[in-house]
Coordinates of C-alpha atoms and ligand atoms in Angstrom, one line a residue:
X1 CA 0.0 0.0 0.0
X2 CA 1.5 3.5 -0.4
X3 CA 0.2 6.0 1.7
X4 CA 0.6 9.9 2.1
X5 CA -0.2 11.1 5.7
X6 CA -1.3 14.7 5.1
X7 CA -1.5 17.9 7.8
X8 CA -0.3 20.3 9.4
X9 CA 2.5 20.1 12.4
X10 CA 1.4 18.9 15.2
X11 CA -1.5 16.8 13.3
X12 CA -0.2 13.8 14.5
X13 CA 0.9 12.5 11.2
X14 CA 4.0 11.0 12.9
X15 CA 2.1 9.1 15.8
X16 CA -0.6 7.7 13.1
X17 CA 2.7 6.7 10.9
X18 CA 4.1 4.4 13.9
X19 CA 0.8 2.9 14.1
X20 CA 0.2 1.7 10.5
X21 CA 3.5 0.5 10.6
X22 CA 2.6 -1.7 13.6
X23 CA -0.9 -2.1 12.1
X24 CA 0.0 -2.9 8.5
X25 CA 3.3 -3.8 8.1
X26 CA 4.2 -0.7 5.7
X27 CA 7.3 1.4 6.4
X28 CA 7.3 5.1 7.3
X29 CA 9.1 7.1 5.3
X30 CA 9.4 10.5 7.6
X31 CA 11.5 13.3 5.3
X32 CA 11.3 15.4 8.8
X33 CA 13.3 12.5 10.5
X34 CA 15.9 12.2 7.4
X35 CA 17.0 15.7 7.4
X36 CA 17.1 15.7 11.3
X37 CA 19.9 12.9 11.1
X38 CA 21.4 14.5 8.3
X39 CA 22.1 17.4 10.6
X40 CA 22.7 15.5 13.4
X41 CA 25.5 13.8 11.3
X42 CA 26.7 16.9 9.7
X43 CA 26.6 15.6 6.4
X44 CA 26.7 18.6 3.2
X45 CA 23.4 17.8 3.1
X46 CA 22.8 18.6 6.7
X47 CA 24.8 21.5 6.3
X48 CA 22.7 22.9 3.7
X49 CA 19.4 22.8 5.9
X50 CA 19.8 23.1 9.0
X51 CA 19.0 27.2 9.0
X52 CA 16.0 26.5 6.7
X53 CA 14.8 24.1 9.5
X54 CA 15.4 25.8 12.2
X55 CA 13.4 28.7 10.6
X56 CA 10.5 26.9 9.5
X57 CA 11.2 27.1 6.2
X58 CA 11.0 24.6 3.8
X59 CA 13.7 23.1 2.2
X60 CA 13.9 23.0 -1.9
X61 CA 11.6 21.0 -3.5
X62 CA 15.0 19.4 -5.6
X63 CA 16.7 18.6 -2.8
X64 CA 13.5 16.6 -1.3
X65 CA 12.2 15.2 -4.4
X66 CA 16.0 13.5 -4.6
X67 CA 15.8 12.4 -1.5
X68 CA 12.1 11.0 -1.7
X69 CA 12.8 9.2 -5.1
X70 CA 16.4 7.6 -3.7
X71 CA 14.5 6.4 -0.7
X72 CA 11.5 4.9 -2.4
X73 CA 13.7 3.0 -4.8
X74 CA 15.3 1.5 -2.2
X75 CA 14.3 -3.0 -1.5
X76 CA 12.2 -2.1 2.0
X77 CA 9.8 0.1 -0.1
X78 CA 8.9 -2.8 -2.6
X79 CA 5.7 -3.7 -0.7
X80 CA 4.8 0.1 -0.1
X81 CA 5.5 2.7 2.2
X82 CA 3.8 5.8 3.8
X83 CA 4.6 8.9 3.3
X84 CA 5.3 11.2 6.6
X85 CA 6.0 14.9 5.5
X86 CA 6.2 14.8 1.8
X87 CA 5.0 16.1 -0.3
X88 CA 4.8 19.3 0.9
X89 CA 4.4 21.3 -2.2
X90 CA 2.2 21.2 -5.1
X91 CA 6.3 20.5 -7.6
X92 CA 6.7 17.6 -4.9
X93 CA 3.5 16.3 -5.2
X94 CA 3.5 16.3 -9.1
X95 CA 7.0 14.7 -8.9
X96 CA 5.9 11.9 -7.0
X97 CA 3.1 11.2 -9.5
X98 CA 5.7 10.8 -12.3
X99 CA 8.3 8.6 -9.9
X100 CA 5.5 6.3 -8.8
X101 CA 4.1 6.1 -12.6
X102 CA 7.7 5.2 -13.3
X103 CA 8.1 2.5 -10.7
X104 CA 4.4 1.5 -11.6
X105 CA 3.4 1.7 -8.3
X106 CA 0.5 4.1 -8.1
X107 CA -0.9 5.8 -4.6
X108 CA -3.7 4.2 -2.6
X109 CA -4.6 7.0 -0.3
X110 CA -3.6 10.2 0.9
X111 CA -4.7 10.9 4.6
X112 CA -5.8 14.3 5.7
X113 CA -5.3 14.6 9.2
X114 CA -7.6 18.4 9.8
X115 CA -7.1 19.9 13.2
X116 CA -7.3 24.1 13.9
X117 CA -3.9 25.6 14.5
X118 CA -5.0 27.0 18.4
X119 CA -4.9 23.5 18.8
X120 CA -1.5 22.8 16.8
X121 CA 0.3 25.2 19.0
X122 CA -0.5 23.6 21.9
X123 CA 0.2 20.3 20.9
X124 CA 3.7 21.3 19.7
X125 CA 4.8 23.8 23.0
X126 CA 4.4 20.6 24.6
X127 CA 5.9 18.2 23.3
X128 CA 8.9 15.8 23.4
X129 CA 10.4 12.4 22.8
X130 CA 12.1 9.8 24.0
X131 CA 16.1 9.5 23.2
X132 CA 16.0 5.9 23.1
X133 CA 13.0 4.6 22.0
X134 CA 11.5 7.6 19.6
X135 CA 8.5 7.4 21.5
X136 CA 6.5 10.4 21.6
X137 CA 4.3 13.0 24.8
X138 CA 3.1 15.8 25.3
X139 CA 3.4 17.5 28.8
X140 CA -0.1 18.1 29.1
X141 CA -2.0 15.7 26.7
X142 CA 0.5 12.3 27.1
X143 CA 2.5 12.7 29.8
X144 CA 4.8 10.1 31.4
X145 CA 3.5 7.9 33.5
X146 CA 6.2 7.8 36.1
X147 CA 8.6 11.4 35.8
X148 CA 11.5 11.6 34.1
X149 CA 10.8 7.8 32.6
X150 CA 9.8 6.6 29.4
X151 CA 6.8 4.1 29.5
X152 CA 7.7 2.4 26.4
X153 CA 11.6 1.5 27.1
X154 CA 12.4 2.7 30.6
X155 CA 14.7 5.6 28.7
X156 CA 15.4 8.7 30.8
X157 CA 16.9 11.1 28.6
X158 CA 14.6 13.4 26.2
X159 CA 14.6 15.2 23.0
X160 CA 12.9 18.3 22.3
X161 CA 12.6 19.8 18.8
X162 CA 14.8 23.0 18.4
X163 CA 11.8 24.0 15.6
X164 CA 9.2 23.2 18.2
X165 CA 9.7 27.2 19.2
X166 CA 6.9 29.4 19.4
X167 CA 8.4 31.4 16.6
X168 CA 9.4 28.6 14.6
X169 CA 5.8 27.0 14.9
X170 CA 4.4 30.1 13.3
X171 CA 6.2 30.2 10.4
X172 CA 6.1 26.1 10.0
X173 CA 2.2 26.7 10.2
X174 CA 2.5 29.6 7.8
X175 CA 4.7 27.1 5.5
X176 CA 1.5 25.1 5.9
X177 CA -1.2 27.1 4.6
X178 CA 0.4 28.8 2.0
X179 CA 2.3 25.9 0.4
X180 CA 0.6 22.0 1.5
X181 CA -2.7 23.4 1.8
X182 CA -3.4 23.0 -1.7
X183 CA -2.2 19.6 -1.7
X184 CA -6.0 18.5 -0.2
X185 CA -7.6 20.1 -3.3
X186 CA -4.9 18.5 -5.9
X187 CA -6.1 15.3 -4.3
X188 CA -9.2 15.3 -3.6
X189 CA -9.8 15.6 -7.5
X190 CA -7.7 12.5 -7.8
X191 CA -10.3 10.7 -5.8
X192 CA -7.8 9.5 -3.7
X193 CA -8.1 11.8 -0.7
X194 CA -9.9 10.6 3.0
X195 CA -9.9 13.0 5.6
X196 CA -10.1 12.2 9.3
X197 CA -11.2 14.4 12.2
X198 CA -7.3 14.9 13.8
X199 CA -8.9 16.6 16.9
X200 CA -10.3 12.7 18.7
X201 CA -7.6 11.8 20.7
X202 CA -5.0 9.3 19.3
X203 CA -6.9 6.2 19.8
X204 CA -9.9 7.6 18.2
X205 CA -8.0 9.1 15.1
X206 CA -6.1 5.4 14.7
X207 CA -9.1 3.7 15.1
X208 CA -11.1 6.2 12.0
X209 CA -7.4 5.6 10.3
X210 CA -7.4 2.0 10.2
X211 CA -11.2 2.0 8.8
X212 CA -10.1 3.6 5.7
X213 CA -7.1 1.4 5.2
X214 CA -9.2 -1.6 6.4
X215 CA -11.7 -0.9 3.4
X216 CA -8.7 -0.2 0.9
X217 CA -6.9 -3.8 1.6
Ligands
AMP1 P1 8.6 17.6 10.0 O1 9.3 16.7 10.9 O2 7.8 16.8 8.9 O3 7.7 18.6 10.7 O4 9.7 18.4 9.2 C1 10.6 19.3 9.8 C2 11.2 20.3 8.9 O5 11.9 19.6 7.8 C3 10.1 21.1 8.1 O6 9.7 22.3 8.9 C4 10.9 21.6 6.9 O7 11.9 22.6 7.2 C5 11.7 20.3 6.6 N1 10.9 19.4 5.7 C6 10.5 18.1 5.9 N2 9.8 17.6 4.9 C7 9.9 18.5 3.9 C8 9.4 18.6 2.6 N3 8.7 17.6 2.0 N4 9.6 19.7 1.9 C9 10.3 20.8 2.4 N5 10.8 20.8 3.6 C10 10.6 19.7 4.4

């Protein structure tokens, strides 16, 4: 199956990724994570986009649509993938339509996951993840159980996102509207777009997620 998990930050496009994964067996492709190890290992490439990042920005539509069509290429992507951040941009989106026409492997669904941004922001000032285990909370909405200690793995160190600022967050949101926004319309004439109510908590949302792909398989 190959999936594109649309929204905004702070959706929970991530989160839902991890659980179709588990779910389905499909791999998440998250172009958020990739450029975050790229900087992390200091790579040219990481080089390159660290400042957009940490702005908000988004990075070039080349660079990602390299990245995107190396990664999907790749033998772990043969049975289908989902797609976690990409494509972001109306050139992105019509790139992957000609690389998955190429590999004959044509999209399934694109997932719109709609919540408002007073919502977004709050989500995102709060939260964090585990430097272990990946897994993810939210001071207020998902907090750990016991403090200072991940649930999932017993971790106690944890990450916070440099772009998770409140500054950053508007300008990611603006990123948003202006540019990915007009990815739900390109898509819905496609026939190919579902959206889901991203405001239910996480169990909820899963559960509405998994009907969709439920009737697709
Ligand atoms: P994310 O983890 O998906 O929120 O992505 C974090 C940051 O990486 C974004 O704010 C952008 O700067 C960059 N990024 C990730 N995916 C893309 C993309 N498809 N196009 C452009 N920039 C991207």
């Amino acid at each position: 199956m190959k999936l594109i998990l649309l929204g905004p930050p702070g959706a929970g496009k991530g989160t839902q990724a991890v659980r179709i994964e588990e779910n389905f067996g499909i791999i998440q492709l998250s172009t958020g994570d990739m450029l975050r190890s790229s900087v992390a290992s200091g790579s040219e490439l990481g080089k390159k986009v660290k400042s957009i990042m940490e702005s908000g920005g988004l990075v070039p539509d080349g660079i990602m649509i390299d990245m995107i069509r190396d990664r999907i290429s790749k033998n772990d992507c043969s049975a289908g993938f989902i797609l976690d951040g990409f494509p972001r941009t109306t050139a992105q989106a019509e790139a992957l339509d000609v690389m998955l026409m190429n590999f004959n492997k044509p999209l399934d669904a694109v997932i719109e996951l709609k919540v408002i941004d007073d919502v977004l922001i709050k989500r995102i000032a709060g939260r964090f993840t585990c430097a272990n285990c990946g897994e993810g909370y939210n001071k207020e909405l998902k907090p750990l159980k016991k403090d200072g200690v991940c649930d999932k793995c017993g971790g106690l160190s944890f990450k916070f996102r440099k772009d998770d600022r409140e500054d950053t967050v508007a300008a990611r949101l603006k990123a948003y509207h202006d540019m990915t926004a007009p990815l739900i319309p390109y898509y819905s004439k496609k026939d190919v777009l579902f959206s889901v109510d991203g405001m239910k908590n996480i169990d909820e949302v899963s559960k509405d997620v998994n009907n969709i792909l439920k009737r697709l398989t």
